[in-house]
CSV table of C-alpha atoms and ligand atoms in Angstrom, one decimal:
chain,number,residue,atom,x,y,z
M,1,UNK,CA,8.9,-3.9,0.3
M,2,UNK,CA,7.3,-5.6,3.2
M,3,UNK,CA,6.1,-9.2,3.1
M,4,UNK,CA,4.1,-10.2,6.1
M,5,UNK,CA,5.5,-13.4,7.6
M,6,UNK,CA,3.0,-16.2,7.1
M,7,UNK,CA,3.1,-19.5,9.1
M,8,UNK,CA,0.9,-22.4,8.0
M,9,UNK,CA,0.1,-25.5,9.9
M,10,UNK,CA,-0.6,-28.6,7.9
M,11,UNK,CA,-2.2,-31.2,10.1
M,12,UNK,CA,-2.3,-33.7,7.3
M,13,UNK,CA,-4.6,-36.7,8.1
M,14,UNK,CA,-4.3,-36.2,11.9
M,15,UNK,CA,-6.6,-35.1,14.7
M,16,UNK,CA,-9.8,-36.1,16.3
M,17,UNK,CA,-12.3,-34.0,18.2
M,18,UNK,CA,-10.3,-34.2,21.5
M,19,UNK,CA,-7.0,-33.5,19.9
M,20,UNK,CA,-8.4,-30.6,17.9
M,21,UNK,CA,-9.8,-29.0,21.1
M,22,UNK,CA,-6.3,-29.3,22.6
M,23,UNK,CA,-4.5,-27.8,19.6
M,24,UNK,CA,-6.9,-24.9,19.4
M,25,UNK,CA,-6.5,-24.4,23.2
M,26,UNK,CA,-2.8,-24.0,22.6
M,27,UNK,CA,-3.4,-21.4,20.0
M,28,UNK,CA,-5.6,-19.3,22.4
M,29,UNK,CA,-3.6,-19.6,25.6
M,30,UNK,CA,-0.6,-17.5,24.7
M,31,UNK,CA,-0.5,-14.2,22.6
M,32,UNK,CA,0.3,-14.9,19.0
M,33,UNK,CA,2.6,-12.4,17.3
M,34,UNK,CA,0.3,-10.0,15.4
M,35,UNK,CA,3.0,-9.5,12.8
M,36,UNK,CA,2.6,-13.1,11.7
M,37,UNK,CA,-0.3,-14.3,9.5
M,38,UNK,CA,-1.4,-17.7,10.7
M,39,UNK,CA,-3.3,-20.4,8.6
M,40,UNK,CA,-4.0,-24.0,9.7
M,41,UNK,CA,-4.7,-26.7,7.2
M,42,UNK,CA,-7.4,-29.1,8.5
M,43,UNK,CA,-8.6,-32.5,7.3
M,44,UNK,CA,-11.7,-31.7,5.3
M,45,UNK,CA,-14.2,-33.3,7.6
M,46,UNK,CA,-13.2,-31.0,10.4
M,47,UNK,CA,-12.8,-27.7,8.5
M,48,UNK,CA,-16.2,-26.3,9.5
M,49,UNK,CA,-15.7,-27.3,13.2
M,50,UNK,CA,-12.2,-25.9,13.4
M,51,UNK,CA,-13.4,-22.6,11.8
M,52,UNK,CA,-16.1,-22.4,14.5
M,53,UNK,CA,-13.7,-22.6,17.4
M,54,UNK,CA,-10.5,-20.9,16.3
M,55,UNK,CA,-9.7,-17.3,17.3
M,56,UNK,CA,-10.1,-14.6,14.6
M,57,UNK,CA,-6.4,-14.2,14.1
M,58,UNK,CA,-6.1,-17.8,12.9
M,59,UNK,CA,-7.3,-18.5,9.3
M,60,UNK,CA,-8.4,-22.0,8.2
M,61,UNK,CA,-7.3,-23.9,5.1
M,62,UNK,CA,-8.4,-27.1,3.5
M,63,UNK,CA,-5.6,-29.4,2.4
M,64,UNK,CA,-7.0,-30.1,-1.1
M,65,UNK,CA,-10.0,-29.5,-3.3
M,66,UNK,CA,-11.3,-30.5,-6.7
M,67,UNK,CA,-11.2,-28.4,-9.9
M,68,UNK,CA,-14.9,-28.0,-10.3
M,69,UNK,CA,-17.6,-26.4,-8.1
M,70,UNK,CA,-19.9,-29.4,-7.9
M,71,UNK,CA,-21.0,-32.6,-9.6
M,72,UNK,CA,-20.3,-36.3,-9.9
M,73,UNK,CA,-17.0,-36.4,-8.1
M,74,UNK,CA,-17.6,-38.8,-5.3
M,75,UNK,CA,-15.3,-38.2,-2.3
M,76,UNK,CA,-14.1,-34.8,-3.4
M,77,UNK,CA,-14.7,-31.4,-1.9
M,78,UNK,CA,-15.0,-28.1,-3.8
M,79,UNK,CA,-13.5,-24.7,-3.4
M,80,UNK,CA,-17.0,-23.1,-3.0
M,81,UNK,CA,-17.8,-25.6,-0.3
M,82,UNK,CA,-14.6,-24.6,1.6
M,83,UNK,CA,-15.6,-21.0,1.3
M,84,UNK,CA,-19.2,-21.8,2.3
M,85,UNK,CA,-18.0,-23.1,5.7
M,86,UNK,CA,-16.0,-20.0,6.3
M,87,UNK,CA,-12.4,-21.2,5.4
M,88,UNK,CA,-10.3,-18.8,3.4
M,89,UNK,CA,-7.5,-20.9,2.1
M,90,UNK,CA,-6.6,-24.2,0.4
M,91,UNK,CA,-3.3,-26.0,0.3
M,92,UNK,CA,-2.6,-27.4,-3.2
M,93,UNK,CA,0.2,-29.4,-4.8
M,94,UNK,CA,1.5,-30.8,-1.6
M,95,UNK,CA,4.2,-33.4,-2.3
M,96,UNK,CA,2.0,-36.0,-0.6
M,97,UNK,CA,-0.7,-35.2,-3.1
M,98,UNK,CA,1.8,-35.3,-6.0
M,99,UNK,CA,3.5,-38.5,-4.9
M,100,UNK,CA,0.9,-40.7,-3.2
M,101,UNK,CA,-2.1,-39.5,-5.3
M,102,UNK,CA,-0.2,-39.0,-8.5
M,103,UNK,CA,-1.3,-35.4,-8.9
M,104,UNK,CA,0.6,-33.8,-11.8
M,105,UNK,CA,1.3,-30.2,-12.7
M,106,UNK,CA,-1.7,-29.8,-15.0
M,107,UNK,CA,-4.2,-31.1,-12.5
M,108,UNK,CA,-2.7,-28.9,-9.7
M,109,UNK,CA,-2.8,-25.9,-12.0
M,110,UNK,CA,-6.5,-26.6,-12.8
M,111,UNK,CA,-7.2,-26.8,-9.1
M,112,UNK,CA,-5.3,-23.6,-8.4
M,113,UNK,CA,-7.2,-21.7,-11.1
M,114,UNK,CA,-10.6,-22.9,-9.8
M,115,UNK,CA,-9.8,-22.2,-6.2
M,116,UNK,CA,-8.7,-18.7,-7.0
M,117,UNK,CA,-11.7,-18.1,-9.2
M,118,UNK,CA,-13.9,-19.2,-6.3
M,119,UNK,CA,-12.3,-16.6,-4.0
M,120,UNK,CA,-10.0,-18.8,-2.0
M,121,UNK,CA,-6.4,-18.0,-1.3
M,122,UNK,CA,-4.0,-20.7,-2.2
M,123,UNK,CA,-0.8,-22.1,-0.6
M,124,UNK,CA,0.8,-23.8,-3.6
M,125,UNK,CA,3.5,-26.3,-2.8
M,126,UNK,CA,6.6,-27.1,-4.8
M,127,UNK,CA,9.7,-29.1,-4.1
M,128,UNK,CA,12.3,-31.6,-5.3
M,129,UNK,CA,12.8,-35.2,-4.2
M,130,UNK,CA,16.1,-36.4,-2.7
M,131,UNK,CA,17.0,-38.0,-6.1
M,132,UNK,CA,16.4,-34.8,-7.9
M,133,UNK,CA,18.4,-32.8,-5.3
M,134,UNK,CA,21.3,-35.3,-5.6
M,135,UNK,CA,21.2,-34.9,-9.4
M,136,UNK,CA,21.6,-31.1,-9.0
M,137,UNK,CA,18.3,-30.3,-10.7
M,138,UNK,CA,16.5,-28.7,-7.7
M,139,UNK,CA,15.9,-25.3,-9.4
M,140,UNK,CA,14.9,-26.9,-12.7
M,141,UNK,CA,12.3,-29.0,-10.9
M,142,UNK,CA,10.9,-26.3,-8.7
M,143,UNK,CA,10.7,-23.7,-11.5
M,144,UNK,CA,9.0,-26.2,-13.8
M,145,UNK,CA,6.4,-26.8,-11.1
M,146,UNK,CA,5.9,-23.0,-10.7
M,147,UNK,CA,5.8,-22.4,-14.5
M,148,UNK,CA,2.8,-24.8,-14.7
M,149,UNK,CA,0.9,-22.5,-12.3
M,150,UNK,CA,1.6,-19.2,-13.9
M,151,UNK,CA,-1.4,-19.2,-16.4
M,152,UNK,CA,-3.6,-20.7,-13.7
M,153,UNK,CA,-2.7,-17.8,-11.3
M,154,UNK,CA,-3.1,-15.1,-14.0
M,155,UNK,CA,-3.6,-11.7,-12.2
M,156,UNK,CA,-4.3,-13.3,-8.8
M,157,UNK,CA,-0.7,-13.5,-7.4
M,158,UNK,CA,-1.8,-11.4,-4.3
M,159,UNK,CA,-3.9,-14.4,-3.3
M,160,UNK,CA,-1.1,-17.0,-3.6
M,161,UNK,CA,1.6,-18.0,-1.3
M,162,UNK,CA,4.3,-20.4,-2.6
M,163,UNK,CA,5.6,-23.1,-0.2
M,164,UNK,CA,9.0,-24.5,-1.1
M,165,UNK,CA,9.0,-27.9,0.5
M,166,UNK,CA,11.9,-30.2,-0.4
M,167,UNK,CA,10.4,-33.7,-0.3
M,168,UNK,CA,13.5,-35.1,1.4
M,169,UNK,CA,12.9,-32.7,4.4
M,170,UNK,CA,9.2,-33.4,4.9
M,171,UNK,CA,8.5,-35.5,8.0
M,172,UNK,CA,12.1,-36.7,8.0
M,173,UNK,CA,13.6,-34.5,10.7
M,174,UNK,CA,16.1,-33.4,8.0
M,175,UNK,CA,15.7,-29.7,7.6
M,176,UNK,CA,17.3,-27.8,4.8
M,177,UNK,CA,20.0,-25.6,6.1
M,178,UNK,CA,19.2,-21.9,6.1
M,179,UNK,CA,21.7,-21.5,3.2
M,180,UNK,CA,20.1,-24.3,1.2
M,181,UNK,CA,16.6,-23.0,1.7
M,182,UNK,CA,17.6,-19.3,1.0
M,183,UNK,CA,19.4,-20.3,-2.2
M,184,UNK,CA,16.2,-22.0,-3.6
M,185,UNK,CA,14.0,-19.2,-2.4
M,186,UNK,CA,16.2,-16.6,-4.0
M,187,UNK,CA,16.2,-18.7,-7.2
M,188,UNK,CA,12.4,-18.8,-7.2
M,189,UNK,CA,12.2,-15.1,-6.8
M,190,UNK,CA,14.7,-14.5,-9.6
M,191,UNK,CA,12.8,-16.8,-11.9
M,192,UNK,CA,9.5,-15.0,-11.1
M,193,UNK,CA,11.2,-11.7,-11.8
M,194,UNK,CA,12.3,-12.8,-15.3
M,195,UNK,CA,9.3,-14.9,-16.2
M,196,UNK,CA,6.3,-13.1,-14.5
M,197,UNK,CA,7.2,-9.6,-13.2
M,198,UNK,CA,9.5,-7.9,-10.8
M,199,UNK,CA,6.4,-6.8,-8.9
M,200,UNK,CA,5.3,-10.4,-8.3
M,201,UNK,CA,8.8,-11.5,-7.5
M,202,UNK,CA,9.1,-8.8,-4.9
M,203,UNK,CA,5.7,-9.3,-3.3
M,204,UNK,CA,5.1,-13.0,-3.4
M,205,UNK,CA,5.5,-14.7,0.0
M,206,UNK,CA,7.6,-17.9,-0.1
M,207,UNK,CA,7.3,-20.3,2.8
M,208,UNK,CA,9.8,-22.9,3.6
M,209,UNK,CA,8.5,-26.3,4.7
M,210,UNK,CA,10.3,-29.4,5.8
M,211,UNK,CA,10.8,-30.4,9.5
M,212,UNK,CA,10.5,-26.9,10.8
M,213,UNK,CA,10.7,-26.8,14.6
M,214,UNK,CA,11.0,-24.2,17.3
M,215,UNK,CA,14.7,-25.0,17.4
M,216,UNK,CA,15.4,-24.2,13.7
M,217,UNK,CA,12.7,-21.6,13.0
M,218,UNK,CA,14.5,-18.4,14.1
M,219,UNK,CA,17.6,-19.1,11.9
M,220,UNK,CA,15.5,-20.0,8.9
M,221,UNK,CA,13.2,-17.0,9.4
M,222,UNK,CA,16.2,-14.7,9.3
M,223,UNK,CA,16.9,-15.5,5.7
M,224,UNK,CA,16.1,-12.7,3.3
M,225,UNK,CA,13.8,-14.6,1.0
M,226,UNK,CA,12.1,-16.9,3.5
M,227,UNK,CA,8.7,-15.3,4.3
M,228,UNK,CA,7.1,-17.9,6.4
M,229,UNK,CA,6.8,-21.6,7.1
M,230,UNK,CA,4.5,-24.5,6.3
M,231,UNK,CA,4.7,-26.7,9.3
M,232,UNK,CA,3.6,-30.4,9.4
M,233,UNK,CA,4.3,-32.5,12.4
M,234,UNK,CA,5.1,-29.6,14.8
M,235,UNK,CA,1.8,-27.8,14.0
M,236,UNK,CA,0.1,-30.5,16.0
M,237,UNK,CA,2.1,-29.6,19.1
M,238,UNK,CA,2.3,-26.7,21.5
M,239,UNK,CA,5.6,-25.9,19.8
M,240,UNK,CA,3.6,-24.5,16.9
M,241,UNK,CA,3.0,-21.3,19.0
M,242,UNK,CA,6.8,-21.1,19.7
M,243,UNK,CA,7.4,-21.3,15.9
M,244,UNK,CA,4.9,-18.5,15.2
M,245,UNK,CA,6.4,-16.3,17.9
M,246,UNK,CA,10.0,-16.9,17.0
M,247,UNK,CA,9.8,-15.5,13.5
M,248,UNK,CA,10.3,-11.8,13.9
N,301,PEP,C1,4.3,-30.6,5.5
N,301,PEP,O1,3.5,-31.5,5.6
N,301,PEP,O2,4.0,-29.7,4.7
N,301,PEP,C2,5.6,-30.5,6.2
N,301,PEP,C3,6.4,-29.6,6.0
N,301,PEP,O3,5.7,-31.5,7.2
N,301,PEP,P1,6.9,-31.5,8.4
N,301,PEP,O4,6.9,-30.2,9.0
N,301,PEP,O5,6.4,-32.6,9.3
N,301,PEP,O6,8.1,-31.9,7.7
């Protein structure tokens, strides 16, 4: 079994042309570990531009898309549009989409199905709130979120990466300990083995996301079931390169 480590950057709604040039410069100045797959999630308006300036070893993702190819959906972008400008990935189900924009499991599943049918790869995010963690229902919440995606993914698991992102750790500076993260990642893999297949469980890459920094990446990366990171704030900084290069 070998799961290639995958580090995603999620710029969220950050960046302008000058800052983008700086970030991309940082990604080209030092060698990036060839054993790590790299994907950066860009605000939709800059996806095409970033795709035109990033090196070949950095893939580009949109941070959201709609569940249909085209039509009367003012303000939305579609999976075929993302593909058309050369991006390969889309991040779906991020907790900010779930919480701020009220996206529920069935809508996220419809988006995942459509993105995969359109030939995009998907980083599908799951994670519990602080209240849910404190109630001891983390695994229940996370597996319910994944269960909703199973029919949408169908036979396309090879084009999906799961990102376990505890909501209480996102943008808060509070990282899950390696033990906490490993426990949930192992539980996800075990659930997949029982409810999907042992093959999917063994091969799916599960990223951890939530205040990952260069200071905590190595210890988290050493956990058996952590196969990468989804990095928010630190993906805007030169530190992102250190995170990529400290994984193996
Ligand atoms: C994220 O936005 O997916 C994220 C994990 O953010 P941060 O790294 O800033 O916590």
